[in-house]
Coordinates of C-alpha atoms in Angstrom, one line a residue:
M1 CA -128.3 -155.2 55.0
T2 CA -129.1 -151.5 54.4
I3 CA -127.2 -149.9 51.5
D4 CA -127.8 -146.2 51.5
F5 CA -126.4 -144.6 48.3
V6 CA -127.5 -142.5 45.4
Y7 CA -126.3 -142.1 41.8
F8 CA -125.8 -138.5 40.6
I9 CA -125.7 -138.6 36.8
T10 CA -124.9 -135.6 34.7
S11 CA -124.6 -137.2 31.2
D12 CA -126.5 -139.6 29.0
K13 CA -123.2 -141.4 28.3
I14 CA -120.3 -142.8 30.3
G15 CA -117.1 -141.2 29.3
N16 CA -116.6 -138.4 26.8
Q17 CA -114.5 -139.7 24.0
D18 CA -116.7 -142.0 21.8
Q19 CA -120.4 -141.1 21.9
D20 CA -121.7 -144.4 20.6
L21 CA -119.6 -146.4 23.1
G22 CA -120.5 -144.1 25.9
S23 CA -124.2 -144.5 25.2
R24 CA -123.8 -148.3 25.1
L25 CA -121.9 -148.3 28.4
M26 CA -124.6 -146.2 30.1
N27 CA -127.3 -148.6 28.9
T28 CA -125.2 -151.6 30.0
F29 CA -124.7 -149.9 33.4
F30 CA -128.5 -149.7 34.0
L31 CA -129.1 -153.2 32.7
K32 CA -126.6 -154.6 35.2
L33 CA -127.8 -152.3 38.0
I34 CA -131.3 -153.9 37.8
Q35 CA -129.5 -157.3 38.4
A36 CA -127.4 -156.0 41.3
K37 CA -128.1 -157.0 44.9
G38 CA -128.0 -153.5 46.2
M39 CA -130.2 -150.7 44.8
P40 CA -129.7 -147.0 45.2
T41 CA -132.4 -145.1 47.0
H42 CA -132.3 -142.4 44.3
I43 CA -131.0 -141.6 40.9
L44 CA -130.5 -137.9 40.5
L45 CA -130.3 -136.6 36.9
M46 CA -128.9 -133.2 35.9
E47 CA -127.5 -131.7 32.7
R48 CA -127.6 -134.2 29.8
G49 CA -128.5 -137.0 32.3
V50 CA -132.1 -136.0 32.0
Q51 CA -132.1 -137.2 28.4
L52 CA -132.0 -140.8 29.9
L53 CA -135.8 -140.4 30.6
T54 CA -136.9 -139.7 27.1
P55 CA -138.8 -142.2 25.0
D56 CA -135.9 -142.6 22.6
S57 CA -133.3 -143.3 25.3
P58 CA -132.0 -146.9 25.2
S59 CA -131.8 -146.7 29.0
L60 CA -135.5 -145.8 29.5
D61 CA -136.7 -149.4 30.1
P62 CA -134.1 -150.2 32.8
M63 CA -134.9 -146.9 34.4
K64 CA -138.6 -147.9 34.5
V65 CA -137.7 -151.2 36.1
L66 CA -135.6 -149.4 38.8
E67 CA -138.4 -147.0 39.4
A68 CA -140.9 -149.9 39.8
R69 CA -138.5 -151.4 42.4
G70 CA -138.7 -148.3 44.5
V71 CA -135.7 -146.3 43.3
E72 CA -136.8 -142.7 43.2
I73 CA -135.6 -141.0 40.0
L74 CA -135.4 -137.2 40.2
A75 CA -134.8 -135.0 37.1
C76 CA -133.7 -131.4 37.3
Q77 CA -136.5 -129.1 36.2
T78 CA -134.1 -126.4 34.9
C79 CA -132.3 -129.0 32.8
L80 CA -135.5 -130.5 31.4
E81 CA -136.7 -127.0 30.5
Y82 CA -133.3 -126.1 28.9
Y83 CA -133.5 -129.1 26.6
G84 CA -137.2 -128.6 26.0
I85 CA -138.1 -132.1 27.2
K86 CA -140.0 -131.5 30.4
E87 CA -143.3 -132.8 28.9
K88 CA -141.5 -135.7 27.2
I89 CA -140.0 -137.7 30.1
A90 CA -141.4 -141.2 30.4
A91 CA -140.1 -142.1 33.8
G92 CA -139.0 -140.4 37.0
K93 CA -140.3 -137.1 38.3
V94 CA -139.5 -133.5 37.8
S95 CA -137.6 -132.1 40.8
N96 CA -135.6 -129.0 41.8
M97 CA -132.2 -128.1 43.1
P98 CA -133.2 -127.9 46.8
D99 CA -134.7 -131.4 46.7
I100 CA -131.7 -132.8 44.9
I101 CA -129.4 -131.2 47.4
E102 CA -131.4 -132.6 50.3
V103 CA -131.2 -136.1 49.0
M104 CA -127.5 -135.8 48.5
Q105 CA -127.0 -134.5 52.1
Q106 CA -129.1 -137.3 53.5
A107 CA -127.4 -140.1 51.5
G108 CA -124.7 -142.3 53.1
K109 CA -122.8 -142.1 49.8
V110 CA -123.2 -140.2 46.5
I111 CA -121.8 -141.8 43.4
H112 CA -121.2 -139.5 40.4
L113 CA -121.3 -141.0 36.9

């Protein structure tokens, strides 16, 4: 069974009302994703989503597990530079808009969180 999908994540939280709850939900999402049957081919991070790759992110460990299982994690270089964290990311790789667009165009499905 081939599942061809990517996650496009633009926040370090799920939702926008309660920050603590949103952060917990995002962490739970990644913990459950590593237990799921189907894995995305890529996780694409933009805007505050790039914060998920910093050492203080509660989602970093699950992200490392996903990466070790072959999920390619791409973080927007412009976003990393904007937040001043390009040198601090502890998983994934620095990418650019053309590469992120190419992954989206080749994916069977893009899921935006």
